[in-house]
Amino acid sequence: MKSNILASLISLIALNWGQVAIAADHQPPSRRFQDDPTTPIAAILNEWHQKHPEIPLFVCVCKLHECDSSERWPFRRFTFAEVIPALGDANRGDAETQGFGCVIINPHEM
């Protein structure tokens, strides 16, 4: 089941990768995500890839009843199957210690 959730998530990100736009308030998607959980994950990944193309990107899914990311970006709690992005191996590792399962995203294959 875990692999099905991750595969579905990757497919959704791939479908939305080219449809990323900055909101009218001109805040980058990574900043908007802190306050607006409806900010597309693809928008954040695109933002990060443009700024740091050499750093790997990850998508992480909460595997627990609750994953607590309130002490680190994006500064809130997540429930089972909610998704966050992670930039680089260190952030992926942090997310995994909070209860997320992460997979690497290759933007060149989307």
PDB file of C-alpha atoms in Angstrom, residues 1-3 5-6 59-68 78-84 95-103:
ATOM      1  CA  MET A   1       0.000   0.000   0.000  1.00  0.00           C
ATOM      2  CA  LYS A   2       2.847   2.384   0.846  1.00  0.00           C
ATOM      3  CA  SER A   3       4.342   1.997  -2.620  1.00  0.00           C
ATOM      4  CA  ILE A   5       0.517   5.876  -2.304  1.00  0.00           C
ATOM      5  CA  LEU A   6       4.001   7.020  -3.295  1.00  0.00           C
ATOM      6  CA  VAL A  59       8.439  13.993  -1.717  1.00  0.00           C
ATOM      7  CA  CYS A  60       7.579  12.712   1.735  1.00  0.00           C
ATOM      8  CA  VAL A  61       4.323  11.125   2.915  1.00  0.00           C
ATOM      9  CA  CYS A  62       3.298  10.960   6.571  1.00  0.00           C
ATOM     10  CA  LYS A  63       3.218   7.285   7.580  1.00  0.00           C
ATOM     11  CA  LEU A  64       1.948   7.825  11.130  1.00  0.00           C
ATOM     12  CA  HIS A  65      -1.265   9.017  12.725  1.00  0.00           C
ATOM     13  CA  GLU A  66       0.561  12.353  13.111  1.00  0.00           C
ATOM     14  CA  CYS A  67       3.912  13.650  11.863  1.00  0.00           C
ATOM     15  CA  ASP A  68       5.106  16.656  13.841  1.00  0.00           C
ATOM     16  CA  PHE A  78       0.541  16.521   9.423  1.00  0.00           C
ATOM     17  CA  THR A  79      -1.740  13.493   9.535  1.00  0.00           C
ATOM     18  CA  PHE A  80      -1.492  10.118   7.828  1.00  0.00           C
ATOM     19  CA  ALA A  81      -0.918  10.372   4.043  1.00  0.00           C
ATOM     20  CA  GLU A  82      -0.353  14.152   4.004  1.00  0.00           C
ATOM     21  CA  VAL A  83       2.602  15.203   1.880  1.00  0.00           C
ATOM     22  CA  ILE A  84       5.555  17.560   2.191  1.00  0.00           C
ATOM     23  CA  ALA A  95      11.363  14.335   7.598  1.00  0.00           C
ATOM     24  CA  GLU A  96      11.925  10.604   8.030  1.00  0.00           C
ATOM     25  CA  THR A  97      12.701  11.050  11.735  1.00  0.00           C
ATOM     26  CA  GLN A  98       9.365  12.892  12.033  1.00  0.00           C
ATOM     27  CA  GLY A  99       7.472   9.904  10.604  1.00  0.00           C
ATOM     28  CA  PHE A 100       7.490  10.595   6.870  1.00  0.00           C
ATOM     29  CA  GLY A 101       8.503   8.164   4.150  1.00  0.00           C
ATOM     30  CA  CYS A 102      10.356   9.883   1.295  1.00  0.00           C
ATOM     31  CA  VAL A 103      11.091   9.144  -2.350  1.00  0.00           C
TER      32      VAL A 103
END
